[in-house]
XYZ file of C-alpha atoms in Angstrom:
551
model
C 0.000 0.000 0.000
C 2.740 2.389 1.026
C 4.802 1.349 -1.989
C 1.925 1.987 -4.397
C 1.334 5.425 -2.914
C 5.063 6.255 -3.208
C 5.038 5.106 -6.823
C 2.003 7.290 -7.541
C 3.669 10.372 -6.008
C 6.796 9.717 -8.070
C 4.761 9.499 -11.244
C 2.980 12.724 -10.423
C 6.286 14.495 -9.799
C 7.772 13.106 -13.015
C 4.890 14.614 -14.984
C 6.011 18.075 -13.820
C 9.481 17.574 -15.325
C 10.154 18.211 -19.023
C 10.186 15.144 -21.248
C 12.904 16.345 -23.629
C 16.343 17.875 -23.518
C 15.160 21.328 -24.655
C 12.645 21.430 -21.845
C 15.248 20.444 -19.245
C 17.604 23.175 -20.468
C 14.760 25.698 -20.417
C 13.816 24.713 -16.851
C 17.395 24.920 -15.597
C 17.937 28.352 -17.167
C 14.649 29.631 -15.746
C 15.421 28.331 -12.236
C 18.890 29.875 -12.408
C 17.282 33.175 -13.415
C 14.826 32.995 -10.499
C 17.687 32.302 -8.087
C 19.732 35.205 -9.483
C 16.708 37.510 -9.267
C 16.066 36.499 -5.644
C 19.718 36.994 -4.597
C 19.939 40.330 -6.422
C 16.811 41.669 -4.673
C 18.185 40.676 -1.256
C 21.537 42.349 -1.916
C 19.851 45.474 -3.290
C 17.555 45.819 -0.285
C 19.955 45.059 2.551
C 23.491 45.741 1.317
C 23.507 49.257 -0.163
C 27.252 49.155 -0.754
C 26.728 46.360 -3.349
C 23.912 48.021 -5.298
C 25.721 47.986 -8.651
C 26.398 44.263 -8.381
C 22.826 43.659 -7.183
C 21.313 45.499 -10.168
C 23.506 43.520 -12.551
C 22.386 40.273 -10.889
C 18.702 41.272 -11.105
C 18.994 42.129 -14.815
C 20.842 38.864 -15.469
C 18.137 36.918 -13.619
C 15.347 38.522 -15.684
C 17.222 37.809 -18.924
C 17.736 34.150 -17.962
C 14.037 33.761 -17.167
C 13.079 35.276 -20.533
C 15.591 33.079 -22.364
C 14.237 29.983 -20.610
C 10.685 30.914 -21.594
C 11.685 31.602 -25.208
C 13.420 28.222 -25.543
C 10.168 26.472 -24.637
C 7.743 29.140 -25.777
C 5.301 26.603 -27.282
C 4.998 24.694 -24.034
C 4.696 27.939 -22.082
C 2.000 29.228 -24.429
C 0.114 25.949 -24.218
C 0.282 26.003 -20.419
C -1.084 29.556 -20.363
C -4.071 28.611 -22.544
C -5.031 25.726 -20.254
C -7.309 26.230 -17.245
C -4.523 25.457 -14.763
C -2.293 27.925 -16.539
C -4.830 30.696 -16.220
C -5.229 29.945 -12.520
C -1.467 29.937 -12.067
C -1.057 33.251 -13.885
C -3.840 34.759 -11.817
C -2.169 33.576 -8.598
C 1.201 34.875 -9.768
C -0.279 38.281 -10.561
C -1.865 38.434 -7.088
C 1.431 37.497 -5.432
C 3.338 40.090 -7.476
C 0.719 42.722 -6.674
C 1.018 41.882 -2.976
C 4.814 42.184 -3.130
C 4.568 45.444 -5.091
C 2.165 46.927 -2.533
C 4.522 45.896 0.266
C 7.502 47.499 -1.482
C 5.481 50.662 -2.130
C 4.473 50.887 1.523
C 8.107 50.380 2.568
C 9.312 53.156 0.245
C 6.628 55.573 1.481
C 7.390 54.820 5.125
C 11.152 55.056 4.580
C 10.828 58.477 2.965
C 8.169 59.794 5.352
C 9.119 58.072 8.577
C 7.478 58.740 11.907
C 9.856 58.110 14.797
C 8.425 57.218 18.212
C 10.692 56.647 21.209
C 9.026 54.152 23.560
C 11.989 53.721 25.948
C 11.400 54.555 29.603
C 14.155 57.190 29.734
C 13.578 58.600 26.210
C 16.977 57.130 25.352
C 16.737 57.794 21.620
C 15.094 61.221 21.684
C 16.948 64.499 21.397
C 16.226 67.318 23.820
C 14.056 70.164 22.579
C 17.036 72.504 22.892
C 19.110 70.281 20.602
C 16.339 70.209 18.007
C 16.116 73.996 18.172
C 19.871 74.315 17.594
C 19.647 72.072 14.528
C 16.648 73.860 13.049
C 18.283 77.275 13.502
C 21.498 76.395 11.652
C 22.221 78.916 8.912
C 25.263 77.201 7.388
C 25.903 73.490 6.742
C 27.716 71.477 9.404
C 29.600 68.318 8.437
C 30.710 65.742 10.991
C 33.562 63.453 9.950
C 33.873 60.481 12.293
C 37.232 58.682 12.360
C 36.835 55.095 13.581
C 39.286 52.225 13.129
C 37.133 49.143 12.353
C 39.633 46.700 13.872
C 40.020 48.685 17.098
C 37.890 47.268 19.922
C 37.780 50.688 21.613
C 36.292 52.235 18.488
C 33.772 49.433 18.159
C 32.404 50.086 21.645
C 31.474 53.643 20.621
C 30.579 53.131 16.979
C 26.992 51.871 17.169
C 25.733 54.323 19.802
C 27.531 57.242 18.138
C 26.189 56.423 14.682
C 22.652 56.136 16.072
C 23.036 59.545 17.698
C 24.497 61.196 14.605
C 21.721 59.687 12.511
C 19.159 61.189 14.883
C 20.861 64.591 14.569
C 20.678 64.283 10.785
C 17.039 63.275 10.900
C 16.104 66.196 13.167
C 17.826 68.640 10.819
C 16.041 67.247 7.761
C 13.890 70.372 7.419
C 16.866 72.556 6.531
C 19.297 69.737 5.601
C 22.143 71.579 7.324
C 23.709 68.657 9.216
C 25.403 65.634 7.662
C 27.980 63.077 8.728
C 30.275 60.434 7.294
C 32.538 57.697 8.647
C 36.200 57.464 7.676
C 38.754 54.730 8.335
C 41.944 56.698 9.153
C 44.102 53.750 8.109
C 42.678 54.008 4.581
C 42.655 57.819 4.408
C 45.532 59.012 6.640
C 45.950 62.234 4.616
C 42.440 63.405 5.448
C 42.955 62.684 9.140
C 46.250 64.590 9.073
C 44.716 67.583 7.280
C 41.979 67.799 9.906
C 44.508 67.541 12.737
C 43.251 64.178 14.004
C 45.847 61.987 15.681
C 43.707 60.206 18.256
C 40.935 57.712 17.516
C 37.984 57.524 17.714
C 37.380 61.220 16.985
C 34.703 63.321 15.309
C 35.573 66.558 13.488
C 32.774 69.108 13.054
C 33.253 71.611 10.228
C 31.165 74.686 9.481
C 31.183 78.434 8.976
C 30.150 81.441 11.002
C 27.867 84.188 9.674
C 30.884 85.961 8.127
C 31.836 82.891 6.080
C 34.923 82.041 8.161
C 35.657 78.303 8.257
C 35.455 76.774 11.732
C 36.130 73.298 13.064
C 35.957 71.507 16.390
C 37.108 68.010 17.346
C 35.565 65.611 19.849
C 37.465 62.582 21.128
C 36.129 59.559 23.008
C 34.369 59.388 25.406
C 32.850 62.824 24.621
C 30.206 61.437 22.258
C 27.021 62.217 24.196
C 24.205 64.419 22.926
C 25.441 67.355 25.006
C 28.958 67.078 23.538
C 27.730 66.921 19.943
C 25.335 69.840 20.488
C 28.175 71.943 21.857
C 30.447 70.971 18.946
C 27.774 72.031 16.447
C 27.380 75.374 18.236
C 31.125 75.986 18.104
C 31.419 74.936 14.436
C 28.522 77.227 13.516
C 30.233 80.248 15.124
C 27.904 80.816 18.070
C 29.708 83.283 20.334
C 31.489 81.780 23.314
C 30.885 83.230 26.746
C 33.990 83.855 28.832
C 34.546 82.162 32.160
C 37.371 83.428 34.368
C 38.937 81.084 36.914
C 40.350 83.178 39.743
C 43.936 82.379 40.781
C 46.385 83.594 43.401
C 44.727 82.236 46.554
C 45.804 78.600 46.540
C 42.981 77.511 44.230
C 43.013 74.147 42.477
C 45.495 73.759 39.603
C 43.782 74.006 36.208
C 46.785 72.587 34.332
C 46.706 69.101 35.900
C 44.876 66.640 33.643
C 45.731 63.330 35.358
C 42.427 61.619 36.108
C 43.899 60.066 39.249
C 44.994 63.400 40.713
C 42.896 64.368 43.760
C 43.679 68.086 43.599
C 43.799 68.811 39.873
C 41.084 70.978 38.306
C 42.052 70.364 34.668
C 39.174 68.032 33.763
C 36.638 70.556 35.061
C 38.294 73.292 33.003
C 38.204 71.142 29.853
C 34.563 70.282 30.469
C 33.750 73.993 30.632
C 35.445 74.420 27.268
C 33.471 71.496 25.890
C 30.337 73.401 26.919
C 31.372 76.144 24.476
C 32.866 78.473 27.083
C 36.084 80.410 26.563
C 37.926 79.654 29.804
C 40.753 81.847 31.090
C 42.537 82.320 34.395
C 42.402 85.677 36.150
C 44.656 87.192 38.807
C 42.562 89.964 40.327
C 45.488 91.093 42.504
C 47.665 91.569 39.418
C 45.224 93.476 37.208
C 42.924 94.935 39.897
C 40.008 94.665 37.506
C 37.392 92.105 36.507
C 36.875 92.125 32.722
C 33.563 93.433 31.438
C 33.098 90.325 29.268
C 33.138 87.953 32.263
C 30.048 85.741 32.022
C 30.984 84.237 35.392
C 33.800 83.974 37.919
C 34.886 80.555 39.187
C 36.825 80.256 42.460
C 37.732 76.573 43.042
C 38.880 75.731 46.577
C 40.755 78.862 47.778
C 43.035 78.459 50.804
C 44.286 82.061 51.127
C 42.237 85.099 52.122
C 41.123 87.665 49.575
C 42.672 91.081 50.001
C 40.350 94.003 50.721
C 40.832 95.274 47.158
C 39.975 91.864 45.671
C 36.919 91.451 47.927
C 35.652 94.867 46.937
C 36.187 94.236 43.206
C 34.322 90.920 43.358
C 31.525 92.515 45.387
C 31.135 95.364 42.902
C 31.161 92.867 40.034
C 28.363 90.894 41.695
C 26.447 94.044 42.512
C 26.450 95.013 38.826
C 24.788 91.725 37.903
C 27.800 89.422 38.015
C 27.818 85.642 38.408
C 29.962 83.654 40.840
C 30.581 79.920 41.285
C 32.421 79.468 44.587
C 33.477 76.069 45.882
C 35.075 76.065 49.315
C 36.138 73.442 51.854
C 35.727 73.209 55.625
C 38.040 75.746 57.244
C 38.081 78.153 54.285
C 39.468 81.625 55.217
C 36.901 84.066 56.618
C 37.100 86.593 53.758
C 34.967 84.302 51.581
C 32.330 84.055 54.273
C 32.339 87.850 54.566
C 31.870 88.071 50.796
C 28.734 85.910 50.700
C 27.315 87.345 53.954
C 26.420 90.469 51.976
C 24.169 88.282 49.833
C 22.333 86.631 52.710
C 24.381 83.420 53.083
C 26.835 82.233 55.706
C 29.194 79.258 56.045
C 28.506 77.058 59.065
C 31.617 75.886 60.922
C 32.414 72.193 60.816
C 32.341 69.225 58.451
C 29.110 67.507 57.469
C 28.527 63.970 58.753
C 25.595 62.071 57.235
C 24.744 58.772 58.897
C 21.680 58.317 56.713
C 23.337 58.404 53.272
C 27.077 58.317 52.644
C 29.687 56.273 50.841
C 30.466 52.974 52.579
C 32.249 53.523 55.904
C 32.756 57.216 55.070
C 30.137 59.236 57.004
C 32.026 62.435 56.134
C 31.320 61.771 52.437
C 27.584 62.415 52.096
C 25.924 60.621 49.184
C 23.111 62.767 47.827
C 20.307 60.645 46.351
C 17.748 61.782 43.783
C 15.058 62.565 46.351
C 17.452 64.900 48.183
C 17.765 67.308 45.253
C 15.632 70.453 45.290
C 13.514 70.443 42.137
C 11.550 73.687 42.478
C 11.982 76.661 40.174
C 14.604 77.984 39.465
C 16.870 75.277 40.908
C 15.177 72.526 38.893
C 17.284 73.532 35.868
C 20.338 72.379 37.820
C 18.954 69.312 39.547
C 16.249 67.729 37.358
C 18.586 65.515 35.290
C 20.624 64.297 38.293
C 20.418 61.080 40.291
C 23.466 60.859 42.625
C 26.431 62.982 43.711
C 28.788 62.828 46.668
C 31.012 65.262 48.563
C 34.258 63.955 50.131
C 34.260 66.294 53.138
C 31.957 69.271 52.841
C 30.929 72.388 54.725
C 27.319 73.572 54.875
C 25.531 76.874 54.264
C 22.576 78.664 55.775
C 20.767 81.969 55.447
C 22.008 84.698 57.775
C 18.399 85.560 58.633
C 15.312 83.411 59.274
C 13.285 82.743 56.129
C 10.477 85.133 57.136
C 12.976 87.950 57.717
C 14.928 87.601 54.468
C 14.381 90.593 52.164
C 12.281 89.966 49.067
C 15.056 91.099 46.747
C 17.188 88.077 47.712
C 16.132 84.522 46.974
C 18.375 81.825 48.457
C 17.606 78.164 47.847
C 19.411 74.946 48.795
C 20.362 72.998 45.679
C 20.432 69.767 47.660
C 20.262 68.591 51.239
C 21.525 65.834 53.489
C 19.309 63.333 55.281
C 17.791 63.997 58.710
C 20.546 61.865 60.278
C 23.193 64.546 59.694
C 25.210 66.916 61.806
C 28.301 69.145 61.750
C 31.501 68.220 63.566
C 34.422 70.565 64.136
C 36.636 67.806 65.530
C 38.071 65.942 62.532
C 38.511 62.722 64.532
C 34.795 62.358 65.294
C 32.776 60.510 62.653
C 29.404 60.249 64.348
C 26.585 62.447 65.630
C 24.745 62.731 68.929
C 20.985 62.371 68.691
C 20.412 66.008 69.677
C 22.644 67.162 66.797
C 20.617 65.661 63.940
C 19.428 68.158 61.339
C 19.125 68.571 57.569
C 22.038 70.535 56.121
C 22.671 72.266 52.778
C 26.124 71.528 51.269
C 25.180 73.649 48.245
C 23.046 76.756 47.721
C 21.990 79.067 44.906
C 21.272 82.787 45.266
C 19.384 85.222 43.039
C 19.454 88.846 44.154
C 18.687 92.346 42.928
C 21.052 93.954 45.435
C 23.111 93.125 48.568
C 21.607 93.333 52.045
C 21.483 96.880 53.438
C 22.912 98.406 50.252
C 21.484 100.361 47.368
C 21.114 98.628 44.033
C 23.381 99.412 41.095
C 21.369 101.460 38.605
C 23.610 100.266 35.762
C 23.067 96.588 36.488
C 21.625 94.940 33.384
C 20.634 91.733 35.164
C 20.238 90.217 38.584
C 23.093 88.699 40.545
C 23.493 84.933 40.688
C 25.729 82.907 43.009
C 26.202 79.142 43.353
C 28.003 77.831 46.434
C 29.506 74.412 47.119
C 30.886 73.400 50.509
C 33.349 70.999 48.879
C 35.879 71.232 46.055
C 37.122 67.639 46.096
C 33.998 66.388 44.316
C 35.095 68.260 41.173
C 38.759 67.322 41.370
C 40.061 65.132 38.552
C 39.770 61.975 40.679
C 36.076 62.450 41.463
C 34.873 64.588 38.558
C 33.385 61.855 36.368
C 31.969 59.759 39.217
C 28.180 59.591 39.474
C 26.698 62.988 38.482
C 29.441 65.122 40.042
C 30.467 66.717 36.753
C 26.855 67.247 35.710
C 26.020 69.067 38.933
C 28.957 71.416 38.545
C 28.432 72.124 34.844
C 24.673 72.515 35.252
C 25.310 75.100 37.959
C 27.604 77.000 35.625
C 25.002 76.787 32.837
C 22.392 78.190 35.224
C 24.658 81.073 36.182
C 25.382 82.005 32.565
C 21.779 81.297 31.502
C 22.830 78.559 29.111
C 19.987 76.397 30.354
C 19.793 74.660 26.980
C 23.111 72.972 27.724
C 21.966 72.019 31.217
C 18.894 70.374 29.703
C 20.897 68.258 27.247
C 21.991 65.586 29.650
C 23.340 62.087 29.234
C 20.385 59.723 29.683
C 20.482 56.759 32.006
C 20.976 53.497 30.144
C 18.266 50.878 30.483
C 19.291 47.380 29.420
C 16.020 46.394 27.789
C 17.219 46.381 24.204
C 18.769 43.842 21.882
C 22.203 45.121 20.911
C 23.029 44.112 17.339
C 25.357 45.292 14.614
C 24.237 46.667 11.250
C 24.878 43.326 9.609
C 22.797 41.542 12.256
C 19.976 44.025 11.692
C 20.068 43.234 7.981
C 20.011 39.499 8.762
C 16.974 39.903 11.029
C 15.194 41.896 8.345
C 16.066 39.335 5.712
C 14.780 36.457 7.836
C 11.529 38.259 8.611
C 10.985 39.449 5.037
C 12.082 36.377 3.072
C 12.715 33.314 5.258
C 9.314 33.307 6.983
C 7.327 34.077 3.798
C 9.417 31.484 1.967
C 8.594 28.886 4.627
C 4.899 29.699 4.345
C 5.134 29.369 0.556
C 6.811 25.971 0.914
C 4.117 24.761 3.304
C 1.437 26.022 0.937
C 3.091 24.166 -1.969
C 3.275 20.947 0.067
C -0.404 21.268 0.977
C -1.341 21.852 -2.648
C 0.777 18.910 -3.750
C -1.008 16.550 -1.369
C -4.497 17.795 -2.212
C -4.257 18.417 -5.951
């Protein structure tokens, strides 16, 4: 029984094969053409770099199919006239129409794409400020990314950077002012040399200012976040840089030290300011006895020597005229700095903060500030909204010199962050705990907005209000700690708030959420190919088997 059925199936299959040599040749040529057409379509759709070869393969496949049909044109014509032939042609037309509709939909969607970011942290969305920068570009900006394909360091940045650059290009599609390309420096060393690139991976941004002067700016790894690219575009488009002056001459932190393991160096903070499109210079007030008119803000990082009376007066007059100051001190800072901020309603509390409720392991004098401890009310929310954790390795605390209900209306002083309720201040450096009656919430950082100092007349020539940001610790922005947690973000956001560059403060690095499948471009193409061809092909095979058994 089984043998008879097998014999019957064999006979049925043999009827489908040509009975003469010409028919066999025609069938083989036609099948070869179909295979070539299929391979060419796959290459054309998923491997853009092989489009010329793919088109040639598609044309060859069509020609082979036509040749095969012409060799056996009588048989083909006879098959078409038959009832089964008409049904087959009708089915083929429906399949081709279905494929054509699918291709048409794909083309329309590809050219008029709608992008929706469904990630919890909006990981693949650009900030509104970044989109505004891109849409307001007046001259083209070109980003040339130098990545060595065989370098594992480059590979770790390549995918995320290309996704980000592609998003920048997409968001600038209205004015088509931003474009990018990838270059292998081993294949084009002359181009890398001409652009001054000697470290990889790097991205060179080239553009022009409004006067037509060529400008360029180079980013090196790991500075490939949205904030870094936005800043680079601003610099390459000639947006004017605001000047930040770092005060020297009082034992402040050294801005020339770049060693990431140095616990006193301030070089990484200085470079980060420059990466935020600030022109950063040092300033000796004692030497010049003047604060430049173009100072967008003064930075005093960890002074250990008192200000002279002349210097104190110059800084006070600068603030009174609408100046901006970012002052980071340490416990035991000389009294002249306390006298300076007293005029603006703030005082330094003696002692070092101990936080038993939240600190680094076995280091109660290093408070760890969690997300819920940040003040998120206006206007401080610009500084603190994007942050999650910072820490201060030994910090002083600040308070208002008057109770809140007695503070004048022309001065607004707000804590930027606070410790837990299990905190206290200790003057004795050997004590690392608190008594129960000492517990209180402390403010290691404060922000001040003021129209004039306490008990003084306002400056009639002041074009803006005074802003001051205070930190009770300088170690958290030293090279050793700068890139830990959100330490750098807190410091740079504070500077952005002072200079009113809130757009930069809003363009923050987003927290990574490991919910995604990380694949390369080739793997993406493979997944697409399997979903577009393998699954439909399997369904077609099953349909053919069903037809074969039921025909």
